[in-house]
Amino acid sequence: MKDSLEHQLKALLPRGRVLTSAAQLAGYGADGLGYKNFLPDSVVIPADAEELAGFMCGARALGVPVVMRGAGTSLSGGPVAVQGGVVVHTSALKCIREINVEGFWCEVECGVGLNDLDAALKPHGVFYPPDPSSGPVCTLGGNVASNAGGAHCFRYGVTSNYVLGVEAIMLDGSVHRFGGPAGGRGPWREDWKRFMIGSEGTLAAFTRFWLRLLPLPEKVWTFRATYPDMKTTEAAIHALVAHSSYPAAIEMLDPRGVAMVESSQMACGLPEGSFMLLVEIDGPEALVNARVESVAEILRHAGSQDVMFSDEDALRQKLWKARKASGGLLGQLSPSYVVQDAVIPKRALAEVLQLVYDEADAANIRAVNVFHAGDGNLHPNFLFDSRVPGELEKVELISKRLMQRVIEVGGTLSGEHGIGNDKSAYMPLVFGPDSMRLQLSVPAAFNPAHQMNPLKVFDNRHFIA
Ligand SMILES: Cc1cc2nc3c(=O)[nH]c(=O)nc-3n(C[C@H](O)[C@H](O)[C@H](O)COP(=O)(O)OP(=O)(O)OC[C@H]3O[C@@H](n4cnc5c(N)ncnc54)[C@H](O)[C@@H]3O)c2cc1C
């Protein structure tokens, strides 16, 4: 079976673009979570959109699952071949085709790295706001497919707010364009582009996008404040959200995250046991400068004794340091980790965080919280060792209890990472059978055998050859 698959793939793509040896496939078994491994039967790396279209033309006849993969930084088990099959790595489709400064849009291929796009836009005085913390690695294809968010999405909104158009290839090889540089519906009566964004590779292969740009803010001020407890931190978050200074970002690191940073080489002098808030305001210089003191005053009034702020790039980077370093440090601390991505109404923040601590402590599992506090987008990271029998099961039980409470307080399962196969078991906590059936009918309309990324989002979405 594997020989015949390899043979068929080599008929669809040039030889060097088909990977089949165990050593070549080893890097494609997992995503950013790392602890669950599903080796694909093969990986293909199309050189361009035409080669990808050629592959998709023949893909249905291969009779195996097709899984799209950008940089593989997903934290929900998205780009992994749970049912085996072919992983399509988009790393070669990385052309920025046009930056249209006058029209405030750009046209990019799906494999373009997010930070590469940022760097290319900067000299033109424009920017693309969605900013997942994985920016140095992740691709725009992964961002669109998972409707990525990021620190500045509190003010600017998430990826779906910036996608003007999507070019997508279906499993029969047909190429469709939804929207375009002018946005809207493109040649379609309905806005199908909205179906594509956040579809997690279950509908089609995206090749290129038209993205909306904004003028770079004239001025940015960054603030860092620490608090002795959750109550005062929460008061600061509520006051900031309600204030007309309208911050671009409100990020939080809990005391366990602070301890993790302070015991590493990235230490930056945060007080032991403190909660850290990182806030940013931006916009026209005169307007933003006029708001600086009122933001600092809000942070102080809520109970911070140590509010630091700056508009100088070097110092701003220092203020960001603890927040930015935390993601990488998590990976160094423990062999495996699971991160949840729940969104909760902000009034429930203290209660849900306490539940995370209580559950994790009772199970002797380390939990670190670093997240987009302005959006109520929690990211509890549970650190464990998947080689120790029973540890994963403990983390899964804590996660399930957490998700149950999240739903009870009016929250939902994912703010930005998507459902993938890691969170699919929680879908019935939010959606009833009728809703699940209706939602499942969408991928079924695009690929009835569920050949595109099976067992993602819905844990009963099996590919049936
Ligand atoms: C340290 C760290 C920090 C992170 N911070 C954030 C954050 O702040 N905000 C946030 O939203 N996410 C964050 N993430 C999660 C992740 O980086 C994002 O979900 C990102 O959008 C994934 O991009 P990727 O290129 O790695 O996609 P992948 O992980 O390769 O794929 C993600 C999904 O997209 C699909 N896909 C990829 N390319 C295509 C394509 N061309 N056509 C169709 N489907 C496709 C895949 O099948 C999969 O379902 C973080 C991850 C890490 C490791």
Short mmCIF file of C-alpha atoms and ligand atoms in Angstrom, two decimals:
data_model
loop_
_atom_site.label_atom_id
_atom_site.label_comp_id
_atom_site.label_asym_id
_atom_site.label_seq_id
_atom_site.Cartn_x
_atom_site.Cartn_y
_atom_site.Cartn_z
CA MET A 1 0.00 0.00 0.00
CA LYS A 2 2.80 2.42 0.99
CA ASP A 3 4.81 1.56 -2.15
CA SER A 4 1.82 2.21 -4.34
CA LEU A 5 1.11 5.54 -2.55
CA GLU A 6 4.72 6.62 -3.09
CA HIS A 7 4.48 5.60 -6.73
CA GLN A 8 1.25 7.59 -7.22
CA LEU A 9 2.66 10.66 -5.44
CA LYS A 10 5.77 10.64 -7.58
CA ALA A 11 3.50 10.65 -10.62
CA LEU A 12 1.83 13.82 -9.30
CA LEU A 13 4.92 15.74 -8.10
CA PRO A 14 8.62 15.89 -8.97
CA ARG A 15 10.70 13.29 -7.13
CA GLY A 16 12.45 15.54 -4.58
CA ARG A 17 9.10 16.92 -3.44
CA VAL A 18 7.82 13.61 -2.07
CA LEU A 19 9.20 12.45 1.30
CA THR A 20 8.68 8.87 2.42
CA SER A 21 11.65 7.71 4.52
CA ALA A 22 11.19 7.32 8.28
CA ALA A 23 13.87 9.96 8.94
CA GLN A 24 12.14 12.47 6.65
CA LEU A 25 8.71 11.86 8.16
CA ALA A 26 9.85 12.03 11.81
CA GLY A 27 9.49 15.81 12.03
CA TYR A 28 5.88 15.74 10.85
CA GLY A 29 4.28 13.52 13.51
CA ALA A 30 3.41 16.24 16.00
CA ASP A 31 2.54 19.93 16.24
CA GLY A 32 3.55 22.49 18.90
CA LEU A 33 2.13 20.26 21.63
CA GLY A 34 4.63 17.56 20.80
CA TYR A 35 3.40 14.80 23.06
CA LYS A 36 1.03 13.07 20.61
CA ASN A 37 2.67 11.60 17.54
CA PHE A 38 0.88 10.52 14.36
CA LEU A 39 3.34 9.69 11.59
CA PRO A 40 2.02 10.38 8.10
CA ASP A 41 2.56 7.86 5.29
CA SER A 42 4.15 10.57 3.21
CA VAL A 43 4.86 14.31 3.06
CA VAL A 44 4.71 16.39 -0.12
CA ILE A 45 6.26 19.85 -0.51
CA PRO A 46 4.81 21.49 -3.65
CA ALA A 47 7.13 24.09 -5.19
CA ASP A 48 4.28 26.47 -6.06
CA ALA A 49 0.52 26.82 -6.33
CA GLU A 50 0.45 25.04 -9.70
CA GLU A 51 2.18 21.97 -8.23
CA LEU A 52 -0.20 22.08 -5.27
CA ALA A 53 -3.15 22.24 -7.70
CA GLY A 54 -1.69 19.30 -9.64
CA PHE A 55 -1.40 17.30 -6.44
CA MET A 56 -4.97 18.17 -5.37
CA CYS A 57 -6.28 17.04 -8.81
CA GLY A 58 -4.98 13.55 -8.13
CA ALA A 59 -5.46 13.54 -4.36
CA ARG A 60 -8.98 12.12 -4.27
CA ALA A 61 -7.84 9.05 -6.21
CA LEU A 62 -5.06 8.40 -3.67
CA GLY A 63 -7.72 7.24 -1.21
CA VAL A 64 -5.85 8.54 1.86
CA PRO A 65 -6.32 11.60 4.11
CA VAL A 66 -4.78 14.92 3.06
CA VAL A 67 -3.49 17.17 5.86
CA MET A 68 -2.34 20.73 5.20
CA ARG A 69 0.62 21.99 7.27
CA GLY A 70 2.19 25.42 7.55
CA ALA A 71 4.83 25.74 10.28
CA GLY A 72 3.22 23.12 12.56
CA THR A 73 3.00 25.52 15.54
CA SER A 74 -0.65 24.66 16.20
CA LEU A 75 -1.34 23.97 19.85
CA SER A 76 -4.49 21.95 19.20
CA GLY A 77 -3.26 18.98 17.17
CA GLY A 78 -4.32 20.58 13.85
CA PRO A 79 -1.70 19.75 11.20
CA VAL A 80 -1.10 16.09 12.16
CA ALA A 81 -2.15 12.97 10.27
CA VAL A 82 -4.30 11.30 12.93
CA GLN A 83 -5.62 8.80 10.35
CA GLY A 84 -2.34 8.61 8.42
CA GLY A 85 -2.13 9.77 4.80
CA VAL A 86 -0.30 12.64 3.12
CA VAL A 87 0.83 15.83 4.85
CA VAL A 88 1.13 18.79 2.45
CA HIS A 89 3.86 21.10 3.72
CA THR A 90 3.44 24.61 2.29
CA SER A 91 6.94 25.87 3.12
CA ALA A 92 7.80 26.64 -0.53
CA LEU A 93 4.76 28.85 -1.20
CA LYS A 94 6.26 31.91 0.40
CA CYS A 95 6.01 34.70 -2.11
CA ILE A 96 4.70 38.13 -1.10
CA ARG A 97 3.16 38.86 -4.50
CA GLU A 98 2.06 42.45 -4.00
CA ILE A 99 2.03 45.18 -1.39
CA ASN A 100 -0.54 47.71 -2.49
CA VAL A 101 0.10 50.67 -0.21
CA GLU A 102 -2.47 52.95 -1.81
CA GLY A 103 -5.21 50.36 -1.53
CA PHE A 104 -4.08 49.12 1.94
CA TRP A 105 -3.92 45.45 0.94
CA CYS A 106 -1.33 42.82 0.13
CA GLU A 107 -1.39 39.53 -1.74
CA VAL A 108 0.60 36.69 -0.18
CA GLU A 109 1.08 32.98 -0.64
CA CYS A 110 -0.01 30.68 2.17
CA GLY A 111 3.51 29.69 3.31
CA VAL A 112 4.67 33.28 3.99
CA GLY A 113 5.87 33.62 7.60
CA LEU A 114 3.93 36.17 9.65
CA ASN A 115 6.99 38.11 10.82
CA ASP A 116 8.44 38.05 7.28
CA LEU A 117 5.30 39.82 6.11
CA ASP A 118 5.58 42.35 8.95
CA ALA A 119 9.19 43.07 8.03
CA ALA A 120 8.28 43.54 4.37
CA LEU A 121 5.39 45.89 5.20
CA LYS A 122 7.20 48.11 7.69
CA PRO A 123 9.19 50.22 5.19
CA HIS A 124 5.89 51.08 3.47
CA GLY A 125 4.43 52.49 6.72
CA VAL A 126 1.67 49.86 6.89
CA PHE A 127 1.06 46.75 9.01
CA TYR A 128 -1.05 43.62 9.26
CA PRO A 129 -2.45 43.61 12.82
CA PRO A 130 -3.08 39.94 13.81
CA ASP A 131 -0.01 38.95 15.84
CA PRO A 132 0.06 35.43 17.30
CA SER A 133 3.06 35.05 19.61
CA SER A 134 4.35 32.33 17.26
CA GLY A 135 4.96 35.09 14.65
CA PRO A 136 8.66 34.28 14.09
CA VAL A 137 7.65 30.85 12.74
CA CYS A 138 3.95 30.52 11.89
CA THR A 139 2.56 30.95 8.38
CA LEU A 140 -0.37 32.96 7.08
CA GLY A 141 -1.98 29.72 5.84
CA GLY A 142 -2.02 28.39 9.41
CA ASN A 143 -3.20 31.78 10.69
CA VAL A 144 -6.16 31.93 8.30
CA ALA A 145 -7.05 28.26 8.77
CA SER A 146 -7.14 28.68 12.56
CA ASN A 147 -8.40 32.29 12.59
CA ALA A 148 -5.40 33.28 14.70
CA GLY A 149 -5.49 35.99 17.34
CA GLY A 150 -2.68 37.60 19.31
CA ALA A 151 -1.79 40.23 21.88
CA HIS A 152 -3.01 43.22 19.85
CA CYS A 153 -6.26 41.59 18.77
CA PHE A 154 -7.95 43.10 21.84
CA ARG A 155 -8.10 46.37 19.98
CA TYR A 156 -7.61 45.34 16.36
CA GLY A 157 -9.61 42.12 16.06
CA VAL A 158 -8.50 38.68 14.82
CA THR A 159 -7.45 37.29 11.42
CA SER A 160 -11.00 37.13 10.02
CA ASN A 161 -11.21 40.91 10.30
CA TYR A 162 -8.31 41.26 7.86
CA VAL A 163 -8.88 38.60 5.19
CA LEU A 164 -10.22 40.24 2.05
CA GLY A 165 -9.95 37.18 -0.13
CA VAL A 166 -8.90 33.52 -0.18
CA GLU A 167 -7.81 31.34 -3.06
CA ALA A 168 -8.59 27.71 -2.28
CA ILE A 169 -8.12 24.43 -4.13
CA MET A 170 -10.70 21.72 -3.65
CA LEU A 171 -10.02 18.01 -3.68
CA ASP A 172 -11.06 17.76 -7.32
CA GLY A 173 -8.30 20.24 -8.20
CA SER A 174 -10.73 23.08 -8.95
CA VAL A 175 -9.40 26.49 -7.92
CA HIS A 176 -11.82 28.97 -6.34
CA ARG A 177 -11.42 32.55 -5.31
CA PHE A 178 -13.57 33.89 -2.50
CA GLY A 179 -13.35 37.68 -2.25
CA GLY A 180 -10.21 39.47 -3.44
CA PRO A 181 -8.35 42.77 -3.04
CA ALA A 182 -11.65 44.62 -2.87
CA GLY A 183 -12.99 42.22 -0.26
CA GLY A 184 -16.67 41.32 -0.59
CA ARG A 185 -17.82 38.04 -2.01
CA GLY A 186 -15.75 37.91 -5.18
CA PRO A 187 -17.39 35.87 -7.94
CA TRP A 188 -19.69 34.15 -5.41
CA ARG A 189 -23.18 35.09 -4.35
CA GLU A 190 -22.50 34.35 -0.69
CA ASP A 191 -19.51 35.20 1.48
CA TRP A 192 -17.87 31.74 1.37
CA LYS A 193 -14.56 33.25 2.44
CA ARG A 194 -16.02 33.42 5.95
CA PHE A 195 -16.54 29.64 5.83
CA MET A 196 -12.90 29.17 4.86
CA ILE A 197 -11.41 31.24 7.71
CA GLY A 198 -11.00 29.05 10.78
CA SER A 199 -11.89 25.86 8.88
CA GLU A 200 -8.71 24.17 10.20
CA GLY A 201 -7.80 22.45 6.93
CA THR A 202 -11.09 20.54 6.76
CA LEU A 203 -12.48 22.19 3.59
CA ALA A 204 -9.74 22.97 1.09
CA ALA A 205 -6.06 23.84 0.56
CA PHE A 206 -5.50 27.60 0.65
CA THR A 207 -2.87 28.90 -1.73
CA ARG A 208 -3.02 32.67 -1.42
CA PHE A 209 -4.73 35.49 0.41
CA TRP A 210 -5.55 39.15 -0.02
CA LEU A 211 -5.10 40.82 3.36
CA ARG A 212 -6.23 44.20 4.66
CA LEU A 213 -3.52 46.52 6.00
CA LEU A 214 -3.59 49.53 8.30
CA PRO A 215 -1.29 52.54 8.60
CA LEU A 216 1.44 51.96 11.21
CA PRO A 217 0.54 53.74 14.45
CA GLU A 218 2.50 56.96 14.87
CA LYS A 219 3.19 56.34 18.54
CA VAL A 220 3.24 53.34 20.87
CA TRP A 221 3.51 53.38 24.65
CA THR A 222 4.09 50.16 26.61
CA PHE A 223 3.24 49.79 30.31
CA ARG A 224 4.18 47.07 32.77
CA ALA A 225 2.63 46.84 36.22
CA THR A 226 2.69 44.19 38.93
CA TYR A 227 0.00 43.38 41.49
CA PRO A 228 0.03 41.50 44.78
CA ASP A 229 -3.11 39.45 44.08
CA MET A 230 -5.72 38.48 41.54
CA LYS A 231 -8.33 40.87 42.93
CA THR A 232 -6.25 43.98 42.25
CA THR A 233 -5.11 42.62 38.86
CA GLU A 234 -8.71 42.01 37.90
CA ALA A 235 -9.67 45.53 39.00
CA ALA A 236 -6.97 46.93 36.71
CA ILE A 237 -8.14 44.83 33.75
CA HIS A 238 -11.78 45.92 34.18
CA ALA A 239 -10.80 49.58 34.52
CA LEU A 240 -8.59 49.43 31.42
CA VAL A 241 -11.27 47.73 29.32
CA ALA A 242 -13.84 50.34 30.34
CA HIS A 243 -11.57 53.34 29.79
CA SER A 244 -11.66 55.45 26.62
CA SER A 245 -7.88 55.11 26.14
CA TYR A 246 -8.83 51.76 24.51
CA PRO A 247 -5.57 49.80 24.87
CA ALA A 248 -4.31 47.78 21.92
CA ALA A 249 -3.12 44.94 24.19
CA ILE A 250 -3.77 43.80 27.77
CA GLU A 251 -1.65 40.74 28.57
CA MET A 252 -1.16 38.91 31.84
CA LEU A 253 1.41 36.60 33.45
CA ASP A 254 0.44 34.92 36.71
CA PRO A 255 2.78 34.46 39.73
CA ARG A 256 3.74 30.97 38.54
CA GLY A 257 4.69 32.46 35.18
CA VAL A 258 6.58 35.24 36.94
CA ALA A 259 8.49 32.65 39.00
CA MET A 260 9.31 30.72 35.81
CA VAL A 261 10.76 33.84 34.16
CA GLU A 262 12.61 35.02 37.29
CA SER A 263 14.33 31.67 37.80
CA SER A 264 15.58 31.68 34.18
CA GLN A 265 18.20 33.62 32.24
CA MET A 266 15.37 35.88 31.10
CA ALA A 267 14.84 37.26 34.64
CA CYS A 268 13.82 40.91 34.63
CA GLY A 269 13.30 41.77 38.28
CA LEU A 270 9.59 41.08 38.71
CA PRO A 271 8.57 40.85 42.40
CA GLU A 272 8.11 37.33 43.73
CA GLY A 273 4.48 36.22 43.90
CA SER A 274 3.25 39.09 41.71
CA PHE A 275 0.76 39.13 38.84
CA MET A 276 2.13 41.05 35.87
CA LEU A 277 0.09 43.12 33.43
CA LEU A 278 1.48 44.32 30.12
CA VAL A 279 -0.52 47.07 28.43
CA GLU A 280 0.00 48.92 25.18
CA ILE A 281 -1.69 51.97 23.69
CA ASP A 282 -1.06 53.23 20.18
CA GLY A 283 -2.35 55.65 17.55
CA PRO A 284 -1.79 59.27 16.50
CA GLU A 285 1.05 60.80 18.54
CA ALA A 286 -0.77 63.72 20.14
CA LEU A 287 -3.77 61.60 21.08
CA VAL A 288 -1.73 58.74 22.54
CA ASN A 289 0.65 61.03 24.44
CA ALA A 290 -2.35 62.70 26.02
CA ARG A 291 -3.55 59.33 27.34
CA VAL A 292 -0.31 58.10 28.92
CA GLU A 293 -0.84 59.52 32.39
CA SER A 294 -4.44 58.34 32.63
CA VAL A 295 -3.43 54.75 31.77
CA ALA A 296 -0.61 54.86 34.34
CA GLU A 297 -3.07 56.24 36.88
CA ILE A 298 -5.56 53.42 36.22
CA LEU A 299 -2.79 50.88 36.80
CA ARG A 300 -1.71 52.59 40.04
CA HIS A 301 -5.24 53.17 41.30
CA ALA A 302 -6.01 49.45 41.02
CA GLY A 303 -3.17 48.72 43.45
CA SER A 304 0.15 48.57 41.61
CA GLN A 305 3.17 50.03 43.40
CA ASP A 306 5.41 49.63 40.42
CA VAL A 307 4.13 50.93 37.10
CA MET A 308 6.77 51.34 34.40
CA PHE A 309 6.13 52.77 30.95
CA SER A 310 8.01 53.95 27.92
CA ASP A 311 7.72 54.98 24.28
CA GLU A 312 11.39 54.15 23.52
CA ASP A 313 11.83 50.99 21.50
CA ALA A 314 14.66 49.50 23.56
CA LEU A 315 12.86 50.00 26.86
CA ARG A 316 9.54 48.85 25.43
CA GLN A 317 11.21 45.58 24.39
CA LYS A 318 12.50 45.19 27.98
CA LEU A 319 8.99 45.66 29.33
CA TRP A 320 7.71 42.98 26.91
CA LYS A 321 10.55 40.59 27.77
CA ALA A 322 8.83 38.47 30.45
CA ARG A 323 5.67 38.07 28.36
CA LYS A 324 7.57 37.19 25.19
CA ALA A 325 10.00 34.79 26.88
CA SER A 326 7.32 32.81 28.68
CA GLY A 327 6.20 30.65 25.69
CA GLY A 328 9.70 29.36 25.02
CA LEU A 329 10.46 28.81 28.71
CA LEU A 330 7.43 26.52 29.09
CA GLY A 331 8.95 24.11 26.59
CA GLN A 332 12.24 24.07 28.54
CA LEU A 333 10.58 23.39 31.87
CA SER A 334 8.88 20.14 31.14
CA PRO A 335 8.95 17.36 28.54
CA SER A 336 5.28 17.92 27.62
CA TYR A 337 2.60 20.50 28.06
CA VAL A 338 -1.04 21.01 27.18
CA VAL A 339 -2.39 24.51 26.76
CA GLN A 340 -6.09 25.30 26.88
CA ASP A 341 -7.46 28.26 24.93
CA ALA A 342 -10.79 28.97 26.61
CA VAL A 343 -12.52 32.33 26.37
CA ILE A 344 -14.50 33.46 29.40
CA PRO A 345 -16.51 36.55 30.33
CA LYS A 346 -13.98 38.72 32.17
CA ARG A 347 -16.10 38.82 35.35
CA ALA A 348 -15.28 35.09 35.81
CA LEU A 349 -11.51 35.52 35.52
CA ALA A 350 -10.55 35.17 39.19
CA GLU A 351 -12.91 32.26 39.75
CA VAL A 352 -11.73 30.25 36.73
CA LEU A 353 -8.04 30.91 37.48
CA GLN A 354 -8.57 29.68 41.03
CA LEU A 355 -10.15 26.51 39.64
CA VAL A 356 -7.05 25.97 37.47
CA TYR A 357 -4.78 26.30 40.53
CA ASP A 358 -6.94 24.11 42.77
CA GLU A 359 -7.32 21.31 40.21
CA ALA A 360 -3.67 21.36 39.15
CA ASP A 361 -2.35 21.48 42.73
CA ALA A 362 -4.61 18.62 43.81
CA ALA A 363 -3.28 16.50 40.93
CA ASN A 364 0.32 17.58 41.54
CA ILE A 365 0.54 19.07 38.04
CA ARG A 366 2.34 22.36 37.44
CA ALA A 367 0.11 25.06 35.89
CA VAL A 368 1.31 28.38 34.44
CA ASN A 369 -1.04 31.07 33.09
CA VAL A 370 0.06 33.54 30.45
CA PHE A 371 -2.71 35.00 28.35
CA HIS A 372 -4.64 37.70 26.52
CA ALA A 373 -6.41 39.14 29.58
CA GLY A 374 -8.24 41.94 27.73
CA ASP A 375 -10.08 39.37 25.62
CA GLY A 376 -10.69 36.97 28.52
CA ASN A 377 -8.72 34.45 26.43
CA LEU A 378 -7.17 32.14 29.04
CA HIS A 379 -4.13 29.98 28.29
CA PRO A 380 -3.58 27.68 31.28
CA ASN A 381 -0.50 25.60 30.48
CA PHE A 382 -0.37 22.24 32.24
CA LEU A 383 3.19 20.93 32.44
CA PHE A 384 3.66 17.17 32.69
CA ASP A 385 5.70 14.22 31.52
CA SER A 386 3.84 12.09 28.99
CA ARG A 387 6.27 9.21 29.68
CA VAL A 388 5.01 8.90 33.26
CA PRO A 389 1.97 6.60 33.30
CA GLY A 390 -1.19 8.43 34.33
CA GLU A 391 0.11 12.01 33.95
CA LEU A 392 -1.62 12.70 30.62
CA GLU A 393 -4.88 11.25 31.97
CA LYS A 394 -4.63 13.60 34.97
CA VAL A 395 -4.15 16.61 32.68
CA GLU A 396 -7.04 15.52 30.47
CA LEU A 397 -9.32 15.24 33.51
CA ILE A 398 -8.31 18.71 34.77
CA SER A 399 -8.84 20.12 31.27
CA LYS A 400 -12.30 18.59 31.05
CA ARG A 401 -13.34 19.97 34.44
CA LEU A 402 -11.97 23.35 33.48
CA MET A 403 -13.86 23.36 30.18
CA GLN A 404 -17.09 22.36 31.94
CA ARG A 405 -16.77 25.35 34.25
CA VAL A 406 -15.80 27.63 31.35
CA ILE A 407 -19.05 26.71 29.59
CA GLU A 408 -21.07 27.12 32.81
CA VAL A 409 -19.81 30.69 33.25
CA GLY A 410 -20.77 31.52 29.64
CA GLY A 411 -17.41 30.97 27.92
CA THR A 412 -16.30 28.87 24.98
CA LEU A 413 -13.64 26.34 23.94
CA SER A 414 -11.23 28.25 21.75
CA GLY A 415 -10.25 31.86 21.24
CA GLU A 416 -7.52 31.40 18.65
CA HIS A 417 -5.80 28.00 18.56
CA GLY A 418 -8.72 26.13 17.02
CA ILE A 419 -10.19 22.80 18.08
CA GLY A 420 -7.92 20.39 16.14
CA ASN A 421 -8.01 16.90 17.54
CA ASP A 422 -6.88 17.95 21.00
CA LYS A 423 -10.06 19.82 21.92
CA SER A 424 -12.60 17.92 19.77
CA ALA A 425 -13.75 15.81 22.73
CA TYR A 426 -15.07 19.00 24.38
CA MET A 427 -17.31 20.02 21.45
CA PRO A 428 -20.41 18.29 22.93
CA LEU A 429 -19.98 20.45 26.07
CA VAL A 430 -20.96 23.46 23.95
CA PHE A 431 -22.96 22.14 21.03
CA GLY A 432 -26.02 19.89 21.08
CA PRO A 433 -26.50 17.02 18.60
CA ASP A 434 -28.54 19.15 16.16
CA SER A 435 -25.93 21.88 16.08
CA MET A 436 -23.10 19.34 15.67
CA ARG A 437 -24.96 17.69 12.75
CA LEU A 438 -25.51 21.03 11.05
CA GLN A 439 -21.88 22.09 11.48
CA LEU A 440 -20.59 18.73 10.26
CA SER A 441 -22.64 19.12 7.09
CA VAL A 442 -20.33 22.00 6.02
CA PRO A 443 -17.10 19.99 5.62
CA ALA A 444 -19.21 17.11 4.29
CA ALA A 445 -20.47 19.39 1.49
CA PHE A 446 -16.89 20.23 0.46
CA ASN A 447 -15.45 16.73 0.79
CA PRO A 448 -18.10 14.09 1.50
CA ALA A 449 -15.59 11.36 2.47
CA HIS A 450 -13.90 13.76 4.96
CA GLN A 451 -10.59 13.26 3.22
CA MET A 452 -9.31 16.73 4.23
CA ASN A 453 -7.86 16.63 7.75
CA PRO A 454 -10.13 13.91 9.21
CA LEU A 455 -10.76 13.58 12.95
CA LYS A 456 -10.24 17.31 13.45
CA VAL A 457 -12.81 19.56 15.12
CA PHE A 458 -15.33 16.65 15.27
CA ASP A 459 -14.00 13.43 16.72
CA ASN A 460 -16.42 11.41 14.57
CA ARG A 461 -15.21 12.98 11.29
CA HIS A 462 -13.53 9.81 9.99
CA PHE A 463 -12.23 9.51 6.47
CA ILE A 464 -13.94 6.55 4.88
CA ALA A 465 -12.06 5.39 1.78
C1 LIG B 1 4.79 29.65 21.43
C2 LIG B 1 3.46 29.71 20.70
C3 LIG B 1 2.67 30.84 20.84
C4 LIG B 1 1.44 30.92 20.18
N1 LIG B 1 0.70 32.05 20.31
C5 LIG B 1 -0.45 32.17 19.62
C6 LIG B 1 -1.22 33.38 19.70
O1 LIG B 1 -0.86 34.34 20.39
N2 LIG B 1 -2.36 33.44 18.97
C7 LIG B 1 -2.79 32.40 18.17
O2 LIG B 1 -3.82 32.51 17.51
N3 LIG B 1 -2.09 31.25 18.10
C8 LIG B 1 -0.94 31.10 18.79
N4 LIG B 1 -0.23 29.94 18.70
C9 LIG B 1 -0.77 28.81 17.92
C10 LIG B 1 -0.32 28.76 16.43
O3 LIG B 1 0.93 29.38 16.27
C11 LIG B 1 -1.34 29.42 15.51
O4 LIG B 1 -2.54 28.66 15.52
C12 LIG B 1 -0.86 29.60 14.06
O5 LIG B 1 -1.91 30.25 13.36
C13 LIG B 1 -0.54 28.28 13.35
O6 LIG B 1 0.19 28.57 12.16
P1 LIG B 1 1.08 27.44 11.45
O7 LIG B 1 1.63 27.98 10.19
O8 LIG B 1 2.05 26.88 12.40
O9 LIG B 1 -0.06 26.36 11.10
P2 LIG B 1 -0.06 24.80 11.36
O10 LIG B 1 0.15 24.54 12.80
O11 LIG B 1 0.85 24.12 10.41
O12 LIG B 1 -1.57 24.45 10.97
C14 LIG B 1 -2.64 24.94 11.72
C15 LIG B 1 -3.96 24.54 11.03
O13 LIG B 1 -4.05 25.19 9.77
C16 LIG B 1 -4.23 24.27 8.71
N5 LIG B 1 -3.51 24.81 7.55
C17 LIG B 1 -2.21 25.25 7.52
N6 LIG B 1 -1.91 25.72 6.29
C18 LIG B 1 -3.04 25.58 5.53
C19 LIG B 1 -3.36 25.87 4.16
N7 LIG B 1 -2.46 26.40 3.32
N8 LIG B 1 -4.60 25.57 3.71
C20 LIG B 1 -5.53 25.04 4.54
N9 LIG B 1 -5.29 24.73 5.83
C21 LIG B 1 -4.05 25.01 6.32
C22 LIG B 1 -3.66 22.96 9.24
O14 LIG B 1 -4.22 21.84 8.61
C23 LIG B 1 -4.04 23.05 10.71
O15 LIG B 1 -5.39 22.63 10.88
C24 LIG B 1 1.00 29.82 19.36
C25 LIG B 1 1.81 28.70 19.22
C26 LIG B 1 3.03 28.63 19.88
C27 LIG B 1 3.87 27.40 19.70
#
